[in-house]
PDB file of C-alpha atoms in Angstrom:
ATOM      1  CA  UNK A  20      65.689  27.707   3.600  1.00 73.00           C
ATOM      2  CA  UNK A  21      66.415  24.595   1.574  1.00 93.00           C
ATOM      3  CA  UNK A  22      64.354  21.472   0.865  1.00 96.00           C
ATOM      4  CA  UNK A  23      66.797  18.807   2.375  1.00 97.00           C
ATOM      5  CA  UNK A  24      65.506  15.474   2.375  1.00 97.00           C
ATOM      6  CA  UNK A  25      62.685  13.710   1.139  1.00 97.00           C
ATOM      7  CA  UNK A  26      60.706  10.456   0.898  1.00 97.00           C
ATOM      8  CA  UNK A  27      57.053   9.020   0.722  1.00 96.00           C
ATOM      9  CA  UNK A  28      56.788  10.572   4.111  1.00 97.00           C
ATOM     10  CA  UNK A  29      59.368  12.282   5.238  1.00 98.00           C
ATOM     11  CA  UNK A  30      60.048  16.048   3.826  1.00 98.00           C
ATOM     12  CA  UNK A  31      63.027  17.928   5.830  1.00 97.00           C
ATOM     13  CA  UNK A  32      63.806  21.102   5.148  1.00 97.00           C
ATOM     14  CA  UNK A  33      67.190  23.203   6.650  1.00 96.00           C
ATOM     15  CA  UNK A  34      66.142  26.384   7.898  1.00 95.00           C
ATOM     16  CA  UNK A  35      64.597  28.289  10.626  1.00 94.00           C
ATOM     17  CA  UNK A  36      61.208  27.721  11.011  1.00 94.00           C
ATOM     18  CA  UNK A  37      60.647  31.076  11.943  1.00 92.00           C
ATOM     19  CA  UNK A  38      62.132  33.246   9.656  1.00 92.00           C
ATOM     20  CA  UNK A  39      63.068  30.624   6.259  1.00 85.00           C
ATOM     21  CA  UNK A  40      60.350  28.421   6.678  1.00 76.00           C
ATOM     22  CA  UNK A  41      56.989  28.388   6.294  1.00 87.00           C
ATOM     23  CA  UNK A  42      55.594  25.095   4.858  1.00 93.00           C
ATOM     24  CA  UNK A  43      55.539  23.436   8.009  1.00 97.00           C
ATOM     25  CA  UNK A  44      52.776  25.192   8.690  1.00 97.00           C
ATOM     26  CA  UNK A  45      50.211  23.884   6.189  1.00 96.00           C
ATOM     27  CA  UNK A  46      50.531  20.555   8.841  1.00 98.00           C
ATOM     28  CA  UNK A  47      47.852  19.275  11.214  1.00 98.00           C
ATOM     29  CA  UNK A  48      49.575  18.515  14.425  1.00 98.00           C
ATOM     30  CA  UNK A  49      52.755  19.504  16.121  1.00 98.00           C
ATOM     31  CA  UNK A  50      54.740  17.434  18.112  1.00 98.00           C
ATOM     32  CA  UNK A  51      58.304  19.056  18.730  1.00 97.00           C
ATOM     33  CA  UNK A  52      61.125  19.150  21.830  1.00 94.00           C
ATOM     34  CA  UNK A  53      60.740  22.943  21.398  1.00 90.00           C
ATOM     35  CA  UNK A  54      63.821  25.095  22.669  1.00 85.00           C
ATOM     36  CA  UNK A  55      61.742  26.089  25.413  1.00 62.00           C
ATOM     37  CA  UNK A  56      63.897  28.569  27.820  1.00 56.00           C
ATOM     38  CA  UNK A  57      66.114  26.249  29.938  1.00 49.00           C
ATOM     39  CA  UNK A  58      69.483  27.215  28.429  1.00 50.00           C
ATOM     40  CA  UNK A  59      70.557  23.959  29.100  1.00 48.00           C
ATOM     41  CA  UNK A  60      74.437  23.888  29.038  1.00 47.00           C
ATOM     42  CA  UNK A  61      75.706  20.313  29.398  1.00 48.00           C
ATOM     43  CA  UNK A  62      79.271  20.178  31.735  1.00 49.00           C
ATOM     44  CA  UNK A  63      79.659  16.579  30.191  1.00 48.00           C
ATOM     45  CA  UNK A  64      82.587  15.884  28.359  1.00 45.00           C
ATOM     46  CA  UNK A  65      81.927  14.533  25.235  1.00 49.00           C
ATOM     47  CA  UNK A  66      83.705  14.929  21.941  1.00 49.00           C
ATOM     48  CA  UNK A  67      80.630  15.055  19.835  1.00 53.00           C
ATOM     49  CA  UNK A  68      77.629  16.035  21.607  1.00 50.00           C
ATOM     50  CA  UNK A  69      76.978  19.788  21.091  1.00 49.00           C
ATOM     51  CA  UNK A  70      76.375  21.492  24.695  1.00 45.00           C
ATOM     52  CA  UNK A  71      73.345  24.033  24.255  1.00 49.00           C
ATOM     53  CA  UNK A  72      70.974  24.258  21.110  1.00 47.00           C
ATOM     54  CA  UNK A  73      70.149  27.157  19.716  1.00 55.00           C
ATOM     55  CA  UNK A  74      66.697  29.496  21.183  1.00 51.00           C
ATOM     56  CA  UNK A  75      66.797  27.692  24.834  1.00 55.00           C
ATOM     57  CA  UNK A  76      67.442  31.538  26.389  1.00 65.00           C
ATOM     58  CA  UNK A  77      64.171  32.558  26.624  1.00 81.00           C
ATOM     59  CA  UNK A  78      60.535  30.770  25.798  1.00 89.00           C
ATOM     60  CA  UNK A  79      60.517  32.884  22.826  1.00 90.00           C
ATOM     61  CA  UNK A  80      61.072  30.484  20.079  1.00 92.00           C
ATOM     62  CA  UNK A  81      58.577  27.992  21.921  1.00 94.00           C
ATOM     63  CA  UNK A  82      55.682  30.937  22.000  1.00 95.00           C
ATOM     64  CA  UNK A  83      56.117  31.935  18.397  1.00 94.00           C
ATOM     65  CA  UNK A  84      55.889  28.639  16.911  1.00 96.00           C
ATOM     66  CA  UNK A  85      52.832  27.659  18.479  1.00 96.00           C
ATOM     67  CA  UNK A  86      50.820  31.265  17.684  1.00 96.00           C
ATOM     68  CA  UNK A  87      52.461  30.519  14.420  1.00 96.00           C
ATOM     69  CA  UNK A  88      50.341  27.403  13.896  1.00 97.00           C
ATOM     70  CA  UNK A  89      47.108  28.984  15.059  1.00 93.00           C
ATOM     71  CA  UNK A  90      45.554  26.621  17.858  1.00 92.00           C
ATOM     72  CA  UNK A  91      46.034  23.857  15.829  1.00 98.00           C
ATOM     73  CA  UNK A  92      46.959  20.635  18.089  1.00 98.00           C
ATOM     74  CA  UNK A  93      50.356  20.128  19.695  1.00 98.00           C
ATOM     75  CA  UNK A  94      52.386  17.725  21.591  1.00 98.00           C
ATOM     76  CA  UNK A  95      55.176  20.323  23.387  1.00 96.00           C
ATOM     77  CA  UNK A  96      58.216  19.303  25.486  1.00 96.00           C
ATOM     78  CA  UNK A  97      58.707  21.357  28.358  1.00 93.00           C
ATOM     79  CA  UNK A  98      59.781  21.724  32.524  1.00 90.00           C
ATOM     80  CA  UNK A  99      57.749  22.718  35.247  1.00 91.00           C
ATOM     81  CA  UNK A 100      60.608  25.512  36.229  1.00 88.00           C
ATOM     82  CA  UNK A 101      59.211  27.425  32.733  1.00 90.00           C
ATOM     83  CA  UNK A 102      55.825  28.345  32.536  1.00 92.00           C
ATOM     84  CA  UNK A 103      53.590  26.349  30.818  1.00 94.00           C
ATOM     85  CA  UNK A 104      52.481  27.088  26.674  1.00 95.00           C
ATOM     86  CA  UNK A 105      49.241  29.000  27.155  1.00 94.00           C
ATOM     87  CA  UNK A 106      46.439  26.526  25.843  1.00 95.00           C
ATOM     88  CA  UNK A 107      47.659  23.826  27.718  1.00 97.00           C
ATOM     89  CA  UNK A 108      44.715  21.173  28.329  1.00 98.00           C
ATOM     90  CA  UNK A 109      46.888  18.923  30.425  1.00 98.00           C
ATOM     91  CA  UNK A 110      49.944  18.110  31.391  1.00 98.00           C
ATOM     92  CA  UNK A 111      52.032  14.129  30.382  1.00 98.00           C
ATOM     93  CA  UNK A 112      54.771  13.475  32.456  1.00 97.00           C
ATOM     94  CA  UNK A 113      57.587  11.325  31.014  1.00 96.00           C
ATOM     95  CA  UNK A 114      59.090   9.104  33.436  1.00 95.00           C
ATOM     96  CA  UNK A 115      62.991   8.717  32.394  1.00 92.00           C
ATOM     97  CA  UNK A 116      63.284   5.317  34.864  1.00 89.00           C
ATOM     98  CA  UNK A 117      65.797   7.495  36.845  1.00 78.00           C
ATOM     99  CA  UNK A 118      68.288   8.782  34.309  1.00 72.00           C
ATOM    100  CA  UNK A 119      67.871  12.703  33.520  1.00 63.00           C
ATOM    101  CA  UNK A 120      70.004  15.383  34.909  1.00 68.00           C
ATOM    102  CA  UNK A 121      71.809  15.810  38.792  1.00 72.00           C
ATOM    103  CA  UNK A 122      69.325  19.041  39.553  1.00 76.00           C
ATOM    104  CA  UNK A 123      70.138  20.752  42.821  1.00 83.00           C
ATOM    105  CA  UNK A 124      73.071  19.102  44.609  1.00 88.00           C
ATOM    106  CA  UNK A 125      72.041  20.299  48.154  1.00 93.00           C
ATOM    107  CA  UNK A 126      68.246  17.935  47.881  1.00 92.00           C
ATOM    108  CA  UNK A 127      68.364  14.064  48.412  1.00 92.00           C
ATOM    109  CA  UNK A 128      66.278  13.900  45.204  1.00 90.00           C
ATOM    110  CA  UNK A 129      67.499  14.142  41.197  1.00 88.00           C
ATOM    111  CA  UNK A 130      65.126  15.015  38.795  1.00 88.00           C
ATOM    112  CA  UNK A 131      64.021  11.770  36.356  1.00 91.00           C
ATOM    113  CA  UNK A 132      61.007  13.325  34.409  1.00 92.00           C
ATOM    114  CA  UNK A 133      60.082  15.882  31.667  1.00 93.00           C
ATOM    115  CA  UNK A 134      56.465  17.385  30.661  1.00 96.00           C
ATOM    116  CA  UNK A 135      54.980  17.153  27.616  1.00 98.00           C
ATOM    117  CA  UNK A 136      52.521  19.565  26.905  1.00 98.00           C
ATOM    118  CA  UNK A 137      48.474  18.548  25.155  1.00 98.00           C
ATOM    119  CA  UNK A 138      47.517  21.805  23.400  1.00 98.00           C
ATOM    120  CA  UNK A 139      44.252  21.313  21.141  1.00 98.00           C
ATOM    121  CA  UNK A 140      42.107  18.657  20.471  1.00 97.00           C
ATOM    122  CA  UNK A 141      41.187  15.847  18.383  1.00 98.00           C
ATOM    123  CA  UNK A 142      43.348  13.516  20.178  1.00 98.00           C
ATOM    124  CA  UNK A 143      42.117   9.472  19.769  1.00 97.00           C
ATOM    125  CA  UNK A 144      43.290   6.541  21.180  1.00 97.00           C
ATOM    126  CA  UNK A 145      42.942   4.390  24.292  1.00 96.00           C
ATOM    127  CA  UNK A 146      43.042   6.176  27.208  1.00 96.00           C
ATOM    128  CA  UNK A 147      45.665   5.253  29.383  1.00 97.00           C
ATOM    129  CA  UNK A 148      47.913   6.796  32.418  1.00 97.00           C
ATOM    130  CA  UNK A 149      49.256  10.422  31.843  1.00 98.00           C
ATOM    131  CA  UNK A 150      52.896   8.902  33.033  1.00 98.00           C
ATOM    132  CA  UNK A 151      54.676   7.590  30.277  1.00 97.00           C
ATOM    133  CA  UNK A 152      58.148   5.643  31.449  1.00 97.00           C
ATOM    134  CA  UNK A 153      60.366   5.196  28.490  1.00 95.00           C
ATOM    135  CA  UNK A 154      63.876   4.768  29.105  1.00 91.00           C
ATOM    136  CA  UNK A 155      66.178   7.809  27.657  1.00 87.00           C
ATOM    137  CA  UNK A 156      68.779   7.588  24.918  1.00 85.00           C
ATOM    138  CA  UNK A 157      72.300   7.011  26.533  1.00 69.00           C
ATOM    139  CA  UNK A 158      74.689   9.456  26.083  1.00 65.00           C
ATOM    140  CA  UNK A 159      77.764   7.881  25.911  1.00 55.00           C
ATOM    141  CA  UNK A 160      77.148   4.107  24.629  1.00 46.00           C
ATOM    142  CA  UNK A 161      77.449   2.882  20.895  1.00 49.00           C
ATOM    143  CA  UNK A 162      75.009   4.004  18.955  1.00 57.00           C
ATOM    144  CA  UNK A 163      74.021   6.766  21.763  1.00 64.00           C
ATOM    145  CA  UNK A 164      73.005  10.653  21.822  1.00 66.00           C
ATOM    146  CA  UNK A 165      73.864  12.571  18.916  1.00 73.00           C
ATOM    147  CA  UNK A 166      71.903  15.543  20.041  1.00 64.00           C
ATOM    148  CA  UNK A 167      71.595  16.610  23.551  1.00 69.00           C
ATOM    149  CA  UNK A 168      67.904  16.596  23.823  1.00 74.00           C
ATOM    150  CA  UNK A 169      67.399  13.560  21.570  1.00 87.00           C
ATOM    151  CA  UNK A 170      64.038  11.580  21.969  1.00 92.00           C
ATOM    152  CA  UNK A 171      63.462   7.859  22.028  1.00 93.00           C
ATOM    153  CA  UNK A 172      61.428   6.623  19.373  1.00 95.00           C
ATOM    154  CA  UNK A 173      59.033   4.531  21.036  1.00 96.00           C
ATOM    155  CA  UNK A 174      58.304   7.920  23.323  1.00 97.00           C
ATOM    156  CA  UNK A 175      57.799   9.655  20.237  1.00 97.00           C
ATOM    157  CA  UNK A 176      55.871   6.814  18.764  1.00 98.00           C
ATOM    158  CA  UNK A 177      53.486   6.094  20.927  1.00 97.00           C
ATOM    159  CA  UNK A 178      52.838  10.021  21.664  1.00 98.00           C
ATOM    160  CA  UNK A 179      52.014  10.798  17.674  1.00 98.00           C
ATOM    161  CA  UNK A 180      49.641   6.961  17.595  1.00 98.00           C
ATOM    162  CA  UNK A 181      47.099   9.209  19.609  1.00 98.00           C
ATOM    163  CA  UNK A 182      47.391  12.259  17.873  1.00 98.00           C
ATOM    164  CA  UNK A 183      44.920  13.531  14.999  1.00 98.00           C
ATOM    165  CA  UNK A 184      44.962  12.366  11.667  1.00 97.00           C
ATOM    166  CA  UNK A 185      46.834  14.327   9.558  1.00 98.00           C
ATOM    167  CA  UNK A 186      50.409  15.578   8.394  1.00 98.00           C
ATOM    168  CA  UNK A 187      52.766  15.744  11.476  1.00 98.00           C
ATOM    169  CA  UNK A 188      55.311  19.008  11.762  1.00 98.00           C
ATOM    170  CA  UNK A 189      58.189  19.530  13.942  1.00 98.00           C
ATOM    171  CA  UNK A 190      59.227  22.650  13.377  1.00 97.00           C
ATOM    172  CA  UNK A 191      62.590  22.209  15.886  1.00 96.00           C
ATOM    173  CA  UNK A 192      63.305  18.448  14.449  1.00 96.00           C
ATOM    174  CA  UNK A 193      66.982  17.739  16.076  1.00 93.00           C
ATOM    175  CA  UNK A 194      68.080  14.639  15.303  1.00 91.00           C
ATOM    176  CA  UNK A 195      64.588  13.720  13.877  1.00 95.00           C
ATOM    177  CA  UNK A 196      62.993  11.747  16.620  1.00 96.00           C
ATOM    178  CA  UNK A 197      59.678  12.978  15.480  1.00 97.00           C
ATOM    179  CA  UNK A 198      60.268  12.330  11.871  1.00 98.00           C
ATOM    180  CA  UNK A 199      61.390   8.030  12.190  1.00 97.00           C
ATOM    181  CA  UNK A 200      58.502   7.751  14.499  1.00 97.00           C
ATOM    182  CA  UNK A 201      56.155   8.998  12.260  1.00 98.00           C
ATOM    183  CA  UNK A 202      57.600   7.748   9.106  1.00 97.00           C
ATOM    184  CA  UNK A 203      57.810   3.994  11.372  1.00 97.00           C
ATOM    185  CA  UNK A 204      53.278   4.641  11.709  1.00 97.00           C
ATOM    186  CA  UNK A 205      53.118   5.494   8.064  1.00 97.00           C
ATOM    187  CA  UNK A 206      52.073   8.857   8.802  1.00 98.00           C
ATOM    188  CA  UNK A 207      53.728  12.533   6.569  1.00 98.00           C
ATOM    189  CA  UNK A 208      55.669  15.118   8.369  1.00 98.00           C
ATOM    190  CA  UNK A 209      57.369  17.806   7.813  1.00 98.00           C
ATOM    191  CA  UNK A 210      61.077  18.779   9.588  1.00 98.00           C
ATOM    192  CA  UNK A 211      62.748  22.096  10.084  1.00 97.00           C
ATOM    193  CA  UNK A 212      65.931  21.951  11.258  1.00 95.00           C
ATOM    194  CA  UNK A 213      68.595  24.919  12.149  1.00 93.00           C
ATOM    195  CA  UNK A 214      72.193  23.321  12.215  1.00 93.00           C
ATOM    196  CA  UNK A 215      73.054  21.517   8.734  1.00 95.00           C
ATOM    197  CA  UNK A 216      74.638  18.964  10.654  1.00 92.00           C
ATOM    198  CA  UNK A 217      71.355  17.460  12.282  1.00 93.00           C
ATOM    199  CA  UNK A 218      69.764  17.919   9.031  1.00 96.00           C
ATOM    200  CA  UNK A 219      72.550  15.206   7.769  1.00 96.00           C
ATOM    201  CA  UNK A 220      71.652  13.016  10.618  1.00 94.00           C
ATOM    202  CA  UNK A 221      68.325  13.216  10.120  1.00 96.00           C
ATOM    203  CA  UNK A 222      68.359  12.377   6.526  1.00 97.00           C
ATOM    204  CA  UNK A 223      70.304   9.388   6.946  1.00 95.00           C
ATOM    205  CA  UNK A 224      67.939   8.079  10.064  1.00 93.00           C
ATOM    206  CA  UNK A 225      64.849   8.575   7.525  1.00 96.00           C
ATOM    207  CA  UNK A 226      67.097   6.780   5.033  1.00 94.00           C
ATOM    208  CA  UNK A 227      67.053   3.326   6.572  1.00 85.00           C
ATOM    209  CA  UNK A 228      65.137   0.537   5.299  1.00 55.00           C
ATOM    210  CA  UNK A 229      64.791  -0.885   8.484  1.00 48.00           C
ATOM    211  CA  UNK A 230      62.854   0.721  11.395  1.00 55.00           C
ATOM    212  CA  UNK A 231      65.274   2.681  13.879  1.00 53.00           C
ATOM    213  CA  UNK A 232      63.451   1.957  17.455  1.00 50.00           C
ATOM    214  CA  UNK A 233      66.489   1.455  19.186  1.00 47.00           C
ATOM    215  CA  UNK A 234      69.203   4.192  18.348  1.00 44.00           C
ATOM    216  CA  UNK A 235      67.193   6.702  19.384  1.00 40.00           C
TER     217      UNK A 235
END
């Protein structure tokens, strides 16, 4: 584990979160796109955009983080084909305005939503529908995807403005969704990310001297 990046809010470290890095855990609130069991394997053909991520096998990685941070609050990504993070209060749905994933071939429906999981409490802010419709990050236009679970930052935005005062952690950053939306509110957090290479993005996302809500 290695400190990787940091700023006035921002501190990144490359590791696993798990077994390198434990600093992370001195944070208030988690909000993270956990690896949550879906062994997601994209067919797409891209040059760039890695296929799987690393943990997705099982719901393994998801379960130890969060008994890791000891019932503190968390905003978890998940599906309704795993089951649900025990602790779960209630359930957000994030409505993808139609673009996700083809899902089974043989229904006249395609899946165009994810969960997001409200573990804790402490949570503030007006109170507002459950179903949050944010368009996704393309995959394949300029400035698109360059991780295949990447978040949109005014998602990720607008889910950490309710959350409860504090310092953020995402233990599974990614491309560090989680870490320009909070940096964009003014609010610390703390990054662990596996692959050196999304560390690298991250850093120079965090880097910018303009706020990056559109290249999500």
């Amino acid at each position: 584990m290695s400190l990787y990046y940091q700023d006035d809010h921002v501190t990144l470290y490359h590791g696993d979160c798990l077994k390198d890095s434990r600093e992370w855990l001195a944070a208030d609130v988690m909000v993270s796109d956990v690896p949550y069991g879906v062994d997601y394997n994209s067919g797409a053909r891209r040059d760039t955009l890695a296929r799987s991520i690393a943990g997705d096998k099982d719901t393994g990685a998801r379960d130890d983080a969060l008994s890791a941070f000891a019932g503190k609050p968390a905003l978890i990504f998940g599906t309704w084909r795993i089951p649900r993070p025990l602790g779960t209060r209630q359930v957000l749905v994030w409505d993808t305005k139609g673009a996700l994933g083809m899902g089974a071939m043989d229904l006249p429906w395609k899946p165009a939503h994810q969960e997001v999981y409200v573990i804790g409490s402490g949570f503030t802010g007006k109170r507002t529908t459950d179903v949050l419709t944010y368009a996704p990050v393309q995959s394949m236009s300029r400035n698109g995807r360059e991780h295949p679970h990447q978040k949109p930052i005014p998602l990720m935005r607008d889910l950490i403005a309710k959350c409860p005062p504090g310092v953020i952690a995402d233990p599974f950053a990614g491309s560090g969704s989680t870490l320009v939306a909070a940096k964009n509110l003014g609010r610390k957090v703390i990054g662990v990310e596996l692959e050196e290479h999304y560390c690298e993005i991250i850093a120079k996302r965090c880097a910018q001297d303009v706020f990056d809500f559109g290249a999500i």
